[in-house]
Amino acid sequence: MNVRRKSPMAVTDNFSFLTIKSASEGFYKEKGSKFLGFAYPVHDEREIKASLEPLRKLYFDASHHCYAWMLGADKKYFRAFDDGEPNHSAGTPILGQIRSKELTNVLVVVVRYFGGTKLGVSGLIQAYKTAAETALANAKIIKTEITTSFTLNFEYTASPEIMRMVKEFDLTIENQSYEEQASMLVNINLRFKDVFLEKLKLLRATGTPITYSEKTV
């Protein structure tokens, strides 16, 4: 399934989720240690890696690069990384901030420069939590519609009816080809899927020459 961004909202349902619109930063200082927070919108682990590498190069002299991420509308995929800090003192509180804001498709990194004074586990937890919280507080949170894709194959005579459906369901045309038959790959908001399928079944039942299949990931 894919996603389609909509205007910001604080409430989601089974057909949407919250994420951040663009990268943001935060900062926290405690007993000389500096904690630089960075939040990024991401869609897969490739994008996560692409966001982490520049930070490692830019802040190569930092003591730690700790992070957490969450992926997927169902929030099944996540990771917390302590990068040498005591277990669960860095990555876990960062992940906790992502969860507290009910976000997904988000990476949050906190880069620490050690200031010479140990903070203790409780102090580290508070510092990493605050740096992550600040970075996310500076981000614009958006509601994102979950979408799914269908391939439509139809005779040219059915083109007017298909284009009416494109308008009716606000379909996004990802690809189309016109050979012996016309073919179109479209995205639709998941919340409209059932009604869309009923319309397709009705078209077939009334003789419209069209076949369709849902794209699986």
mmCIF file of C-alpha atoms in Angstrom:
data_model
loop_
_atom_site.group_PDB
_atom_site.id
_atom_site.type_symbol
_atom_site.label_atom_id
_atom_site.label_comp_id
_atom_site.label_asym_id
_atom_site.label_seq_id
_atom_site.Cartn_x
_atom_site.Cartn_y
_atom_site.Cartn_z
ATOM 1 C CA MET A 1 0.000 0.000 0.000
ATOM 2 C CA ASN A 2 0.991 3.587 -0.586
ATOM 3 C CA VAL A 3 0.277 6.864 1.131
ATOM 4 C CA ARG A 4 -1.154 10.213 0.158
ATOM 5 C CA ARG A 5 -0.549 13.317 2.260
ATOM 6 C CA LYS A 6 -3.401 15.478 3.446
ATOM 7 C CA SER A 7 -3.684 18.573 5.604
ATOM 8 C CA PRO A 8 -2.588 18.386 9.252
ATOM 9 C CA MET A 9 -4.973 16.783 11.717
ATOM 10 C CA ALA A 10 -4.502 15.423 15.198
ATOM 11 C CA VAL A 11 -6.863 12.453 14.912
ATOM 12 C CA THR A 12 -6.318 9.357 12.810
ATOM 13 C CA ASP A 13 -8.379 6.272 11.995
ATOM 14 C CA ASN A 14 -7.785 2.930 10.303
ATOM 15 C CA PHE A 15 -7.264 4.693 6.981
ATOM 16 C CA SER A 16 -4.623 7.252 7.972
ATOM 17 C CA PHE A 17 -1.603 7.910 10.164
ATOM 18 C CA LEU A 18 0.501 10.782 11.473
ATOM 19 C CA THR A 19 4.015 11.610 10.332
ATOM 20 C CA ILE A 20 6.164 14.729 9.921
ATOM 21 C CA LYS A 21 6.224 16.857 6.797
ATOM 22 C CA SER A 22 9.937 17.670 6.687
ATOM 23 C CA ALA A 23 13.178 17.457 8.646
ATOM 24 C CA SER A 24 13.468 19.370 11.909
ATOM 25 C CA GLU A 25 16.036 19.906 14.672
ATOM 26 C CA GLY A 26 16.234 20.324 18.423
ATOM 27 C CA PHE A 27 18.846 20.950 21.097
ATOM 28 C CA TYR A 28 19.342 20.148 24.778
ATOM 29 C CA LYS A 29 22.263 20.754 27.124
ATOM 30 C CA GLU A 30 22.898 19.113 30.495
ATOM 31 C CA LYS A 31 26.029 19.401 32.660
ATOM 32 C CA GLY A 32 28.184 20.321 29.709
ATOM 33 C CA SER A 33 26.942 17.540 27.426
ATOM 34 C CA LYS A 34 25.247 18.734 24.265
ATOM 35 C CA PHE A 35 22.415 16.727 22.680
ATOM 36 C CA LEU A 36 21.572 17.596 19.078
ATOM 37 C CA GLY A 37 18.222 16.242 17.931
ATOM 38 C CA PHE A 38 17.252 15.565 14.319
ATOM 39 C CA ALA A 39 13.915 14.280 13.003
ATOM 40 C CA TYR A 40 13.349 13.053 9.446
ATOM 41 C CA PRO A 41 10.362 11.750 7.478
ATOM 42 C CA VAL A 42 11.330 8.349 6.038
ATOM 43 C CA HIS A 43 9.570 5.584 4.121
ATOM 44 C CA ASP A 44 11.979 2.647 4.292
ATOM 45 C CA GLU A 45 15.308 1.517 5.702
ATOM 46 C CA ARG A 46 17.147 2.804 2.644
ATOM 47 C CA GLU A 47 16.010 6.331 3.459
ATOM 48 C CA ILE A 48 16.935 5.801 7.106
ATOM 49 C CA LYS A 49 20.479 4.864 6.126
ATOM 50 C CA ALA A 50 20.659 7.839 3.758
ATOM 51 C CA SER A 51 19.717 10.164 6.624
ATOM 52 C CA LEU A 52 22.132 8.648 9.141
ATOM 53 C CA GLU A 53 25.265 8.700 6.971
ATOM 54 C CA PRO A 54 25.526 12.509 6.512
ATOM 55 C CA LEU A 55 25.104 13.033 10.258
ATOM 56 C CA ARG A 56 27.916 10.585 11.010
ATOM 57 C CA LYS A 57 30.182 12.450 8.607
ATOM 58 C CA LEU A 58 29.196 15.925 9.790
ATOM 59 C CA TYR A 59 29.410 15.095 13.497
ATOM 60 C CA PHE A 60 32.239 12.577 13.230
ATOM 61 C CA ASP A 61 33.762 13.752 16.512
ATOM 62 C CA ALA A 62 30.607 13.239 18.579
ATOM 63 C CA SER A 63 30.551 10.743 21.444
ATOM 64 C CA HIS A 64 27.364 8.965 20.372
ATOM 65 C CA HIS A 65 24.869 8.839 17.515
ATOM 66 C CA CYS A 66 21.724 7.330 19.051
ATOM 67 C CA TYR A 67 18.468 6.951 17.184
ATOM 68 C CA ALA A 68 15.077 5.319 16.837
ATOM 69 C CA TRP A 69 12.693 4.885 13.947
ATOM 70 C CA MET A 70 9.169 3.693 13.228
ATOM 71 C CA LEU A 71 7.858 2.528 9.846
ATOM 72 C CA GLY A 72 4.517 1.525 8.386
ATOM 73 C CA ALA A 73 0.933 2.591 8.921
ATOM 74 C CA ASP A 74 0.500 -0.312 11.352
ATOM 75 C CA LYS A 75 3.718 0.682 13.206
ATOM 76 C CA LYS A 76 4.996 -2.894 13.198
ATOM 77 C CA TYR A 77 8.542 -2.001 12.191
ATOM 78 C CA PHE A 78 10.750 -0.068 14.581
ATOM 79 C CA ARG A 79 14.213 0.020 16.106
ATOM 80 C CA ALA A 80 15.988 1.770 18.977
ATOM 81 C CA PHE A 81 19.806 2.078 18.972
ATOM 82 C CA ASP A 82 21.902 3.156 21.979
ATOM 83 C CA ASP A 83 25.290 3.437 20.228
ATOM 84 C CA GLY A 84 27.333 2.519 23.287
ATOM 85 C CA GLU A 85 25.222 4.273 25.896
ATOM 86 C CA PRO A 86 23.823 2.056 28.716
ATOM 87 C CA ASN A 87 21.080 -0.279 27.524
ATOM 88 C CA HIS A 88 17.740 1.455 26.916
ATOM 89 C CA SER A 89 19.073 4.831 28.100
ATOM 90 C CA ALA A 90 19.089 6.483 24.671
ATOM 91 C CA GLY A 91 17.265 4.712 21.835
ATOM 92 C CA THR A 92 14.312 3.673 23.975
ATOM 93 C CA PRO A 93 13.437 7.187 25.239
ATOM 94 C CA ILE A 94 13.814 8.491 21.679
ATOM 95 C CA LEU A 95 11.407 5.803 20.451
ATOM 96 C CA GLY A 96 9.116 6.698 23.324
ATOM 97 C CA GLN A 97 8.757 10.225 21.972
ATOM 98 C CA ILE A 98 7.831 8.914 18.528
ATOM 99 C CA ARG A 99 5.192 6.696 20.115
ATOM 100 C CA SER A 100 3.879 9.402 22.432
ATOM 101 C CA LYS A 101 3.062 11.553 19.418
ATOM 102 C CA GLU A 102 1.590 8.520 17.591
ATOM 103 C CA LEU A 103 3.946 9.039 14.647
ATOM 104 C CA THR A 104 5.279 6.637 12.067
ATOM 105 C CA ASN A 105 7.538 6.817 9.020
ATOM 106 C CA VAL A 106 9.859 8.847 11.222
ATOM 107 C CA LEU A 107 13.538 8.698 12.166
ATOM 108 C CA VAL A 108 14.847 10.634 15.169
ATOM 109 C CA VAL A 109 18.587 10.903 15.819
ATOM 110 C CA VAL A 110 20.233 12.430 18.869
ATOM 111 C CA VAL A 111 23.938 13.239 18.598
ATOM 112 C CA ARG A 112 25.742 13.639 21.926
ATOM 113 C CA TYR A 113 28.896 15.547 22.696
ATOM 114 C CA PHE A 114 30.142 14.454 26.127
ATOM 115 C CA GLY A 115 30.727 17.383 28.454
ATOM 116 C CA GLY A 116 32.972 15.700 30.993
ATOM 117 C CA THR A 117 30.358 14.922 33.641
ATOM 118 C CA LYS A 118 28.513 11.601 33.703
ATOM 119 C CA LEU A 119 24.747 11.971 33.850
ATOM 120 C CA GLY A 120 23.813 8.517 35.107
ATOM 121 C CA VAL A 121 21.196 6.328 33.462
ATOM 122 C CA SER A 122 18.244 8.427 34.630
ATOM 123 C CA GLY A 123 19.974 11.599 33.470
ATOM 124 C CA LEU A 124 20.702 10.087 30.071
ATOM 125 C CA ILE A 125 17.114 8.948 29.668
ATOM 126 C CA GLN A 126 15.855 12.452 30.408
ATOM 127 C CA ALA A 127 18.410 14.084 28.112
ATOM 128 C CA TYR A 128 17.738 11.859 25.098
ATOM 129 C CA LYS A 129 13.998 12.109 25.670
ATOM 130 C CA THR A 130 14.154 15.915 25.802
ATOM 131 C CA ALA A 131 16.361 16.259 22.723
ATOM 132 C CA ALA A 132 14.020 13.997 20.735
ATOM 133 C CA GLU A 133 10.965 15.802 22.076
ATOM 134 C CA THR A 134 12.406 19.167 21.052
ATOM 135 C CA ALA A 135 13.211 17.985 17.531
ATOM 136 C CA LEU A 136 9.678 16.623 17.067
ATOM 137 C CA ALA A 137 8.125 19.740 18.618
ATOM 138 C CA ASN A 138 9.771 21.754 15.846
ATOM 139 C CA ALA A 139 8.346 19.470 13.144
ATOM 140 C CA LYS A 140 5.071 19.978 11.326
ATOM 141 C CA ILE A 141 2.900 16.920 11.933
ATOM 142 C CA ILE A 142 0.648 15.897 9.063
ATOM 143 C CA LYS A 143 -2.120 13.377 8.602
ATOM 144 C CA THR A 144 -1.407 10.962 5.772
ATOM 145 C CA GLU A 145 -4.032 8.946 3.949
ATOM 146 C CA ILE A 146 -3.239 5.295 3.292
ATOM 147 C CA THR A 147 -3.768 4.397 -0.340
ATOM 148 C CA THR A 148 -3.823 1.237 -2.368
ATOM 149 C CA SER A 149 -3.213 0.664 -6.087
ATOM 150 C CA PHE A 150 -5.299 -0.947 -8.803
ATOM 151 C CA THR A 151 -4.476 -1.892 -12.362
ATOM 152 C CA LEU A 152 -7.391 -1.298 -14.720
ATOM 153 C CA ASN A 153 -7.484 -2.937 -18.166
ATOM 154 C CA PHE A 154 -10.282 -1.827 -20.443
ATOM 155 C CA GLU A 155 -11.447 -1.430 -24.026
ATOM 156 C CA TYR A 156 -11.197 2.047 -25.480
ATOM 157 C CA THR A 157 -14.978 2.293 -25.554
ATOM 158 C CA ALA A 158 -14.922 2.257 -21.748
ATOM 159 C CA SER A 159 -12.593 5.250 -21.498
ATOM 160 C CA PRO A 160 -15.313 7.845 -20.722
ATOM 161 C CA GLU A 161 -16.625 5.726 -17.834
ATOM 162 C CA ILE A 162 -13.115 5.158 -16.481
ATOM 163 C CA MET A 163 -12.302 8.855 -16.565
ATOM 164 C CA ARG A 164 -15.534 9.612 -14.708
ATOM 165 C CA MET A 165 -14.361 7.224 -11.985
ATOM 166 C CA VAL A 166 -10.967 8.922 -11.895
ATOM 167 C CA LYS A 167 -12.738 12.179 -11.098
ATOM 168 C CA GLU A 168 -15.349 10.676 -8.773
ATOM 169 C CA PHE A 169 -12.822 8.874 -6.555
ATOM 170 C CA ASP A 170 -10.017 11.411 -6.935
ATOM 171 C CA LEU A 171 -7.739 8.704 -8.341
ATOM 172 C CA THR A 172 -4.068 9.388 -8.913
ATOM 173 C CA ILE A 173 -2.940 7.954 -12.255
ATOM 174 C CA GLU A 174 0.532 6.485 -11.713
ATOM 175 C CA ASN A 175 0.940 4.990 -15.169
ATOM 176 C CA GLN A 176 -1.084 4.366 -18.309
ATOM 177 C CA SER A 177 -0.595 2.732 -21.682
ATOM 178 C CA TYR A 178 -2.660 2.442 -24.833
ATOM 179 C CA GLU A 179 -2.018 -0.604 -27.002
ATOM 180 C CA GLU A 180 -4.581 -3.203 -28.058
ATOM 181 C CA GLN A 181 -6.246 -2.443 -24.755
ATOM 182 C CA ALA A 182 -5.904 0.513 -22.472
ATOM 183 C CA SER A 183 -4.187 -0.048 -19.126
ATOM 184 C CA MET A 184 -4.034 2.281 -16.150
ATOM 185 C CA LEU A 185 -2.371 2.043 -12.737
ATOM 186 C CA VAL A 186 -4.225 4.179 -10.206
ATOM 187 C CA ASN A 187 -3.965 4.999 -6.506
ATOM 188 C CA ILE A 188 -7.054 5.382 -4.357
ATOM 189 C CA ASN A 189 -7.543 6.305 -0.707
ATOM 190 C CA LEU A 190 -8.047 3.088 1.231
ATOM 191 C CA ARG A 191 -11.189 4.488 2.871
ATOM 192 C CA PHE A 192 -12.889 4.523 -0.566
ATOM 193 C CA LYS A 193 -11.710 1.053 -1.659
ATOM 194 C CA ASP A 194 -14.927 -0.861 -0.929
ATOM 195 C CA VAL A 195 -17.147 1.638 -2.744
ATOM 196 C CA PHE A 196 -14.672 1.690 -5.651
ATOM 197 C CA LEU A 197 -14.793 -2.110 -5.944
ATOM 198 C CA GLU A 198 -18.583 -2.085 -5.911
ATOM 199 C CA LYS A 199 -18.561 0.421 -8.763
ATOM 200 C CA LEU A 200 -16.148 -1.743 -10.764
ATOM 201 C CA LYS A 201 -18.300 -4.827 -10.196
ATOM 202 C CA LEU A 202 -21.365 -2.912 -11.320
ATOM 203 C CA LEU A 203 -19.606 -1.797 -14.492
ATOM 204 C CA ARG A 204 -18.666 -5.386 -15.328
ATOM 205 C CA ALA A 205 -22.183 -6.598 -14.547
ATOM 206 C CA THR A 206 -23.654 -4.054 -16.947
ATOM 207 C CA GLY A 207 -21.320 -5.073 -19.763
ATOM 208 C CA THR A 208 -18.498 -2.557 -19.525
ATOM 209 C CA PRO A 209 -15.342 -4.272 -20.907
ATOM 210 C CA ILE A 210 -12.996 -3.870 -17.936
ATOM 211 C CA THR A 211 -10.826 -6.098 -15.740
ATOM 212 C CA TYR A 212 -8.996 -5.025 -12.603
ATOM 213 C CA SER A 213 -6.578 -6.239 -9.972
ATOM 214 C CA GLU A 214 -5.246 -4.774 -6.752
ATOM 215 C CA LYS A 215 -1.491 -4.299 -6.592
ATOM 216 C CA THR A 216 0.107 -6.204 -3.742
ATOM 217 C CA VAL A 217 3.322 -5.139 -2.008
#
